[in-house]
Coordinates of C-alpha atoms in Angstrom, one line a residue:
M9 CA 88.6 110.6 97.9
R10 CA 90.1 109.2 101.2
S11 CA 90.1 105.7 99.6
L12 CA 91.8 107.0 96.6
L13 CA 94.5 108.9 98.8
L14 CA 95.3 105.6 100.5
I15 CA 95.4 103.6 97.2
S16 CA 97.8 106.2 95.9
V17 CA 100.0 106.4 99.0
A18 CA 100.2 102.6 99.3
V19 CA 101.0 102.1 95.6
C20 CA 103.8 104.7 95.8
W21 CA 105.4 102.9 98.6
L22 CA 105.1 99.5 96.9
C23 CA 106.6 100.7 93.7
S24 CA 109.5 101.4 95.8
V25 CA 109.9 98.3 97.6
A26 CA 109.9 95.8 94.7
A27 CA 113.3 96.7 93.5
V28 CA 115.6 93.8 94.2
V29 CA 114.0 90.8 92.3
R30 CA 115.0 87.4 91.0
S31 CA 113.5 85.8 87.8
G32 CA 114.3 82.3 89.1
S33 CA 118.0 82.1 88.0
S34 CA 121.0 82.0 90.4
D35 CA 122.7 85.1 89.3
G36 CA 120.6 87.6 91.4
F37 CA 118.8 90.6 89.8
Q38 CA 117.5 90.2 86.3
K39 CA 114.1 91.8 85.3
P40 CA 111.7 93.4 87.4
R41 CA 108.9 91.0 88.4
D42 CA 105.4 91.9 87.0
T43 CA 104.6 93.2 90.5
E44 CA 106.8 96.2 90.0
T45 CA 105.6 96.9 86.5
V46 CA 102.1 96.8 87.7
I47 CA 102.6 98.9 90.7
S48 CA 104.6 101.4 88.6
L49 CA 101.7 101.7 86.2
L50 CA 99.2 102.4 88.9
E51 CA 101.3 105.0 90.5
N52 CA 101.7 106.9 87.5
K53 CA 97.8 106.8 86.7
L54 CA 96.7 107.5 90.2
M55 CA 99.2 109.8 92.1
A56 CA 98.8 112.9 90.3
S57 CA 95.2 113.2 90.7
S58 CA 95.3 113.0 94.6
V59 CA 98.5 114.4 96.0
P60 CA 100.5 117.5 95.1
M61 CA 103.6 116.7 93.2
V62 CA 107.1 117.8 94.0
P63 CA 109.3 118.2 90.8
L64 CA 112.7 116.7 90.1
T65 CA 115.8 118.8 90.2
L66 CA 119.3 117.5 88.7
I67 CA 122.3 118.4 90.4
Q68 CA 124.0 120.5 87.9
G69 CA 127.9 120.2 87.5
A70 CA 127.8 116.8 89.5
D71 CA 129.3 115.0 86.5
S72 CA 132.4 117.2 86.6
K73 CA 133.0 115.7 90.0
G74 CA 132.4 112.2 88.9
A75 CA 129.1 112.0 91.0
V76 CA 126.7 110.3 88.6
C77 CA 124.3 107.6 88.3
L78 CA 125.1 104.2 87.0
D79 CA 124.8 105.2 83.4
G80 CA 126.7 108.4 83.9
T81 CA 123.6 110.9 84.1
L82 CA 123.1 113.6 86.9
P83 CA 121.8 112.4 90.1
G84 CA 118.5 114.2 91.3
Y85 CA 116.2 115.2 94.1
H86 CA 113.0 116.5 95.0
L87 CA 112.9 119.5 97.3
D88 CA 109.5 120.8 99.0
R89 CA 110.7 124.1 100.8
G90 CA 109.9 124.5 104.7
F91 CA 108.0 127.5 106.0
G92 CA 107.0 129.2 109.2
S93 CA 108.8 127.6 112.2
G94 CA 110.3 125.0 110.1
A95 CA 111.9 127.3 107.5
N96 CA 115.5 126.4 109.1
S97 CA 114.9 122.7 109.7
W98 CA 115.7 120.2 107.2
L99 CA 114.8 116.4 106.7
I100 CA 116.6 114.3 104.0
Q101 CA 114.7 111.1 102.9
L102 CA 117.4 108.8 101.1
E103 CA 115.3 106.8 98.6
G104 CA 115.3 102.9 98.7
G105 CA 115.2 100.5 95.8
G106 CA 117.5 97.4 96.4
W107 CA 120.7 96.7 95.0
C108 CA 122.4 95.4 92.0
N109 CA 124.9 92.5 92.9
N110 CA 126.7 91.5 89.8
H111 CA 127.7 93.0 86.5
R112 CA 124.6 91.7 84.6
S113 CA 122.2 93.2 87.2
C114 CA 123.9 96.7 87.2
V115 CA 124.2 96.7 83.6
Y116 CA 120.0 96.1 83.5
R117 CA 119.6 98.7 86.3
K118 CA 121.1 101.4 84.5
T119 CA 118.1 101.3 82.1
T120 CA 115.7 101.8 84.9
R121 CA 115.1 104.9 87.2
R122 CA 117.2 103.0 90.0
G123 CA 120.2 103.6 87.7
S124 CA 119.5 106.5 85.7
S125 CA 118.0 110.0 86.1
K126 CA 116.7 109.5 82.4
F127 CA 114.0 107.2 83.6
M128 CA 113.2 109.0 86.8
E129 CA 109.7 110.4 87.4
K130 CA 109.7 114.2 86.7
A131 CA 107.7 114.8 90.0
L132 CA 106.9 112.7 93.0
A133 CA 104.1 112.8 95.6
F134 CA 105.2 113.7 99.0
T135 CA 103.3 111.6 101.5
G136 CA 103.9 110.5 105.2
I137 CA 106.9 111.8 106.6
L138 CA 107.6 114.0 103.4
S139 CA 103.7 115.6 103.5
N140 CA 103.4 119.3 104.1
K141 CA 100.1 119.0 106.0
P142 CA 100.1 119.0 109.7
E143 CA 97.1 116.6 109.8
E144 CA 99.2 113.9 108.0
N145 CA 102.7 115.0 109.3
P146 CA 102.4 116.7 112.7
D147 CA 106.1 117.2 113.6
F148 CA 107.9 117.6 110.2
F149 CA 105.1 119.1 107.8
N150 CA 106.7 122.7 107.6
W151 CA 110.5 121.6 107.5
N152 CA 112.5 121.8 104.3
R153 CA 111.7 118.1 103.1
I154 CA 114.1 116.6 100.5
K155 CA 113.8 113.1 98.7
L156 CA 117.4 112.3 97.5
R157 CA 116.8 109.8 94.3
Y158 CA 118.8 106.5 94.4
C159 CA 120.7 105.5 91.4
D160 CA 124.1 103.9 92.4
G161 CA 122.8 100.4 93.5
A162 CA 124.8 100.5 96.7
S163 CA 122.7 102.3 99.1
F164 CA 124.8 105.6 98.3
S165 CA 128.2 103.9 98.8
G166 CA 131.0 103.2 96.3
D167 CA 133.5 104.9 94.6
S168 CA 134.7 103.1 91.3
Q169 CA 133.9 102.3 87.7
D170 CA 133.5 99.6 85.1
E171 CA 135.4 101.1 82.2
G172 CA 134.5 98.2 79.7
S173 CA 130.7 98.5 80.4
Q174 CA 130.6 102.2 81.3
L175 CA 129.2 101.4 84.8
F176 CA 129.7 104.1 87.1
Y177 CA 129.6 103.0 90.8
R178 CA 129.6 106.5 92.6
G179 CA 127.1 106.3 95.4
Q180 CA 129.5 107.9 97.7
R181 CA 130.2 110.9 95.5
I182 CA 126.5 111.3 94.8
W183 CA 125.9 111.5 98.7
Q184 CA 128.9 114.2 98.9
V185 CA 127.7 116.3 95.9
A186 CA 124.1 116.4 97.2
M187 CA 125.0 117.1 100.8
Q188 CA 127.0 120.2 99.3
E189 CA 124.2 121.2 97.4
F190 CA 121.8 121.1 100.2
L191 CA 124.0 123.0 102.4
S192 CA 124.2 125.6 99.7
L193 CA 120.5 125.6 99.6
G194 CA 120.2 126.8 103.3
M195 CA 121.0 123.4 105.4
Q196 CA 124.2 125.1 106.4
Q197 CA 122.2 127.5 108.7
A198 CA 119.8 124.7 110.0
N199 CA 118.9 124.6 113.7
Q200 CA 117.4 121.0 113.4
A201 CA 118.2 118.2 110.8
L202 CA 117.1 114.5 110.4
L203 CA 118.5 112.0 108.1
S204 CA 116.0 109.4 107.3
G205 CA 115.7 106.7 104.7
C206 CA 113.6 103.5 103.5
S207 CA 114.7 100.0 102.8
A208 CA 118.2 100.4 100.9
G209 CA 117.6 103.9 101.9
G210 CA 117.3 103.0 105.5
L211 CA 120.7 101.3 105.3
A212 CA 122.3 104.1 103.7
S213 CA 120.8 106.3 106.7
I214 CA 122.7 104.0 109.1
L215 CA 126.2 104.0 106.6
H216 CA 125.9 107.8 106.5
C217 CA 124.6 109.3 109.9
D218 CA 127.7 110.3 111.5
E219 CA 129.0 111.7 108.1
F220 CA 125.6 113.9 108.3
R221 CA 126.3 114.8 111.6
E222 CA 129.7 116.0 110.7
L223 CA 128.6 118.2 108.0
L224 CA 126.6 120.5 110.2
P225 CA 127.4 122.8 112.9
S226 CA 127.6 121.7 116.4
S227 CA 124.9 123.7 117.3
T228 CA 122.6 121.9 115.0
K229 CA 120.3 119.3 116.5
V230 CA 120.9 116.2 114.3
K231 CA 119.5 112.7 114.3
C232 CA 118.8 109.9 111.9
L233 CA 116.1 107.5 111.2
S234 CA 116.3 104.2 109.5
D235 CA 113.0 102.7 108.1
A236 CA 112.9 99.0 107.2
G237 CA 116.9 99.2 107.0
M238 CA 117.7 96.5 109.5
F239 CA 118.5 93.8 107.1
L240 CA 119.7 90.6 108.8
D241 CA 122.4 88.2 108.2
A242 CA 119.9 85.3 108.3
V243 CA 119.6 81.8 107.4
D244 CA 117.1 81.1 104.6
V245 CA 114.6 78.3 104.4
S246 CA 117.1 75.9 102.6
G247 CA 119.9 76.6 105.2
G248 CA 121.7 79.0 103.0
H249 CA 122.5 82.7 103.4
S250 CA 120.7 84.3 100.4
L251 CA 120.9 87.8 101.6
R252 CA 124.8 87.4 102.5
N253 CA 125.4 86.1 98.8
M254 CA 123.7 89.2 97.5
F255 CA 125.5 91.6 99.6
E256 CA 128.7 90.0 99.1
G257 CA 128.1 90.6 95.3
V258 CA 127.3 94.1 95.9
V259 CA 130.5 94.7 98.1
T260 CA 132.4 93.0 95.4
V261 CA 131.1 94.4 92.3
Q262 CA 131.3 98.1 93.5
N263 CA 134.5 97.5 95.3
L264 CA 133.1 98.8 98.6
Q265 CA 135.8 97.5 101.0
K266 CA 137.4 101.0 101.2
D267 CA 134.2 102.9 101.9
L268 CA 132.9 100.8 104.7
S269 CA 133.2 101.6 108.5
S270 CA 137.1 101.2 109.6
T271 CA 135.7 100.4 113.1
C272 CA 133.9 97.4 111.6
T273 CA 136.3 96.2 109.1
N274 CA 139.1 96.1 111.7
H275 CA 137.4 92.9 112.9
L276 CA 134.9 91.6 110.5
D277 CA 135.1 90.9 106.7
P278 CA 133.5 93.5 104.3
T279 CA 130.4 91.9 103.8
S280 CA 129.5 91.5 107.4
C281 CA 130.2 95.3 107.6
F282 CA 127.5 96.0 105.0
F283 CA 124.8 94.3 107.6
P284 CA 123.3 97.1 109.8
Q285 CA 123.4 94.7 112.8
N286 CA 127.4 94.9 112.8
L287 CA 127.2 98.8 112.5
I288 CA 124.3 100.3 114.7
S289 CA 126.1 100.0 118.0
D290 CA 129.1 102.0 116.9
I291 CA 127.0 105.1 115.6
K292 CA 127.7 108.1 117.6
T293 CA 124.6 110.2 116.4
P294 CA 121.2 109.7 118.0
M295 CA 119.4 107.1 115.7
F296 CA 115.7 105.6 115.5
L297 CA 115.3 102.2 114.2
L298 CA 111.8 101.7 112.7
N299 CA 111.1 98.1 111.5
T300 CA 108.5 95.4 111.2
A301 CA 109.5 92.2 113.0
Y302 CA 108.4 90.1 110.2
D303 CA 110.0 92.3 107.3
S304 CA 108.0 91.5 104.1
W305 CA 111.0 92.3 101.8
Q306 CA 113.3 90.0 103.9
I307 CA 110.6 87.2 103.8
Q308 CA 110.3 87.5 100.0
E309 CA 113.9 87.9 99.0
S310 CA 116.2 86.9 102.1
L311 CA 114.2 84.1 104.0
A312 CA 112.3 82.4 101.1
P313 CA 113.5 83.7 97.6
P314 CA 112.6 81.2 94.8
T315 CA 116.4 79.9 94.9
A316 CA 116.1 78.8 98.2
D317 CA 112.5 77.3 97.6
P318 CA 112.7 75.8 94.2
G319 CA 109.7 73.6 95.0
G320 CA 107.5 76.5 95.8
I321 CA 106.6 75.2 99.2
W322 CA 106.9 78.5 100.8
K323 CA 104.9 80.4 98.1
A324 CA 101.6 80.7 99.7
C325 CA 103.2 81.3 103.0
K326 CA 105.4 84.0 102.0
S327 CA 102.5 85.9 100.2
D328 CA 100.1 85.9 102.9
H329 CA 101.0 84.9 106.4
L330 CA 97.7 83.5 107.2
H331 CA 98.7 80.6 104.7
C332 CA 101.6 79.6 106.8
N333 CA 101.6 76.3 108.9
S334 CA 102.8 76.2 112.4
S335 CA 106.4 75.2 111.5
Q336 CA 106.6 78.2 109.0
I337 CA 105.4 80.6 111.5
Q338 CA 107.9 79.3 113.9
F339 CA 110.5 80.1 111.4
F340 CA 109.5 83.5 111.3
Q341 CA 109.3 83.7 115.0
E342 CA 113.1 82.8 115.2
F343 CA 113.5 85.7 112.7
R344 CA 112.0 88.1 115.1
T345 CA 114.1 86.7 117.7
Q346 CA 117.3 87.5 115.7
M347 CA 116.0 90.9 115.0
V348 CA 115.3 91.7 118.9
L349 CA 118.9 90.3 119.6
A350 CA 120.6 92.4 116.8
V351 CA 119.1 95.6 118.5
N352 CA 120.0 94.7 122.1
S353 CA 123.1 96.7 122.5
F354 CA 121.9 99.5 120.4
S355 CA 119.0 100.0 122.7
T356 CA 121.0 100.3 125.8
S357 CA 121.8 103.8 124.7
D358 CA 119.4 106.7 126.1
Q359 CA 119.8 108.7 122.8
N360 CA 118.5 106.0 120.5
G361 CA 114.9 105.1 119.7
L362 CA 113.0 101.8 118.5
F363 CA 109.9 101.0 117.0
I364 CA 109.6 97.5 116.0
N365 CA 106.2 96.2 115.5
S366 CA 105.0 92.6 114.8
C367 CA 103.6 93.2 111.4
F368 CA 104.4 91.7 108.0
A369 CA 105.1 95.1 106.2
H370 CA 108.2 97.0 105.0
C371 CA 108.5 100.8 104.7
Q372 CA 106.2 102.7 107.0
T373 CA 107.5 106.3 107.1
E374 CA 106.2 107.3 103.5
R375 CA 103.1 105.5 103.5
Q376 CA 100.2 107.8 105.0
D377 CA 98.2 104.9 106.5
T378 CA 101.2 103.6 108.5
W379 CA 102.7 107.0 109.3
F380 CA 100.0 109.0 110.7
A381 CA 96.4 108.0 110.2
Q382 CA 93.4 107.3 112.4
D383 CA 93.9 103.6 112.2
S384 CA 97.8 103.4 111.9
P385 CA 99.9 100.8 113.5
Q386 CA 100.5 101.7 117.3
L387 CA 102.8 100.4 119.9
N388 CA 102.1 101.5 123.6
G389 CA 99.2 103.7 122.3
K390 CA 101.6 105.6 120.0
R391 CA 101.6 105.7 116.2
V392 CA 104.9 105.7 114.2
A393 CA 104.7 109.5 113.7
E394 CA 104.1 110.3 117.3
S395 CA 107.0 107.9 118.3
V396 CA 109.6 109.4 116.0
G397 CA 108.4 112.9 117.4
D398 CA 108.6 112.0 120.8
W399 CA 112.1 110.6 120.3
Y400 CA 113.4 113.5 117.9
F401 CA 112.1 116.4 120.1
D402 CA 112.9 114.7 123.3
R403 CA 109.2 114.9 124.5
A404 CA 109.6 111.6 126.2
K405 CA 112.3 109.5 127.7
D406 CA 113.4 106.2 126.6
V407 CA 111.0 106.0 123.3
K408 CA 111.8 102.2 122.8
A409 CA 109.1 99.9 122.0
I410 CA 109.4 96.3 120.8
D411 CA 106.1 94.5 120.1
C412 CA 105.0 91.1 121.4
P413 CA 105.3 88.4 119.0
Y414 CA 102.7 87.6 116.2
P415 CA 99.7 87.4 116.4
C416 CA 99.3 89.7 119.5
D417 CA 99.1 93.1 117.4
T418 CA 95.8 93.9 115.9
T419 CA 96.9 97.3 114.3
C420 CA 99.2 95.9 111.6
H421 CA 98.6 97.0 108.1
N422 CA 100.0 93.8 106.6
L423 CA 101.1 93.4 103.0
I424 CA 99.4 90.6 101.2
F425 CA 100.9 89.3 97.8
D426 CA 97.8 88.2 96.1
F427 CA 98.0 85.8 93.1
N428 CA 94.3 86.2 92.1
P429 CA 94.4 89.0 89.1
S430 CA 90.9 90.1 90.0
A431 CA 92.3 91.1 93.6
L432 CA 94.2 94.2 92.2
E433 CA 93.5 96.6 95.2
I434 CA 95.0 98.5 98.0
S435 CA 92.4 98.5 100.6
A436 CA 91.9 100.7 103.5
S437 CA 92.0 97.7 105.8
S438 CA 94.9 96.1 107.5
R439 CA 95.5 94.0 104.6
F440 CA 97.1 95.4 101.4
C441 CA 96.8 93.3 98.5
F442 CA 98.5 93.2 95.1
P443 CA 98.9 90.6 92.6
L444 CA 101.7 88.6 91.2
F445 CA 100.6 87.7 87.8
R446 CA 101.7 87.9 84.1
A447 CA 102.4 91.2 82.5
S448 CA 100.2 90.4 79.6
L449 CA 97.2 90.9 81.9
V450 CA 98.5 94.3 83.1
L451 CA 96.9 96.6 80.5
L452 CA 93.5 94.7 80.7
V453 CA 93.3 95.1 84.5
L454 CA 94.1 98.6 84.6
T455 CA 91.9 99.5 81.7
K456 CA 89.1 97.9 84.1
L457 CA 90.3 99.4 87.3
I458 CA 91.6 103.1 86.7
P459 CA 88.3 104.5 85.7
R460 CA 86.7 103.1 88.9
F461 CA 89.5 104.9 91.0
L462 CA 89.2 108.1 89.2
V463 CA 85.4 108.6 89.6

């Protein structure tokens, strides 16, 4: 049963990671790689049998305020009510799932759960930081825990529309309407609140942190957490700037210039002001940055995407760091150095927290194995959940930990992209595997594996 739970948790996380993808063409997001299809199918088959599900609630009347998903449908969220001492405490988790960076990718996205509530799961498993069990989530288990679904394609930013294609870029309005909904449900009386998010949701928690603080009474303890949201303006393996190009597309197609921080846009271009490294030092509300130094999403999509590596020289390395040669590892070490430098000014504030571990992974708050388990990753003897709790509740001073460079950390749960179809597994060890193979094999593999998981 424990192995099934770990499989389910990791599958849920992986499904949310594989959202911004390329099919080899130069215009960005096309169709989801087979990776996302496989993981989504596994998630649907496995999750319901092992973890309690929290139903989807659509925000009624949001459309009258223009707060709609890309396709015009209502936005939604999942709420698991708090109890006991946590009844007046609120945790808002902003869902991640990449971005759409041009007209074509946004048109495609509105046919998926990342752009339409028509395709969202009717219920989700709450694990990790969203779990309601003290043995899995010691500090936040009895809080009101909400997962706000992501369907605007720009990290809950933007307020424009493409009339011709009936695309609604209304992330900012979704944010506002959702917050008003939560306030009406009792968050207005919160004595404690935490805004969190993973990946594109982690970027959103940075973009909206100070707004969140302003929504609540001054007597409310408010802090923010960004998990895997430190997307760097890094040079890719070809010497280009793949992620900058993508972000420039997001900012342009959704006309985000007017919605970005004026403190930043007063001296930097709009695209630069979508990068967290140019925002975090100006955030007034206490913020905790949780990130892996060798973020697996950024390796796949920013540092060595197919467009920057047409010959596939990095294919084996970016799929499994154990297949990297010394010069490739050195390239990753330089990326880590950039990450450390990017948080240098941020870390000087006593109110902020850091947990940057030298692992090849992505989101770590919603995965039970990385959030709080017996063998979870650690820094200075503390697991992620313990570090976040110490920081939020002021149980320790200066909760800032930056790992030594790879390969010194033996507690990592590294993500491995395996090209062997027979290796479709999420193991309980430190290597989490899933295949990148043709969709025609999906049903065959599932037919063989699902019965084994469910016995």
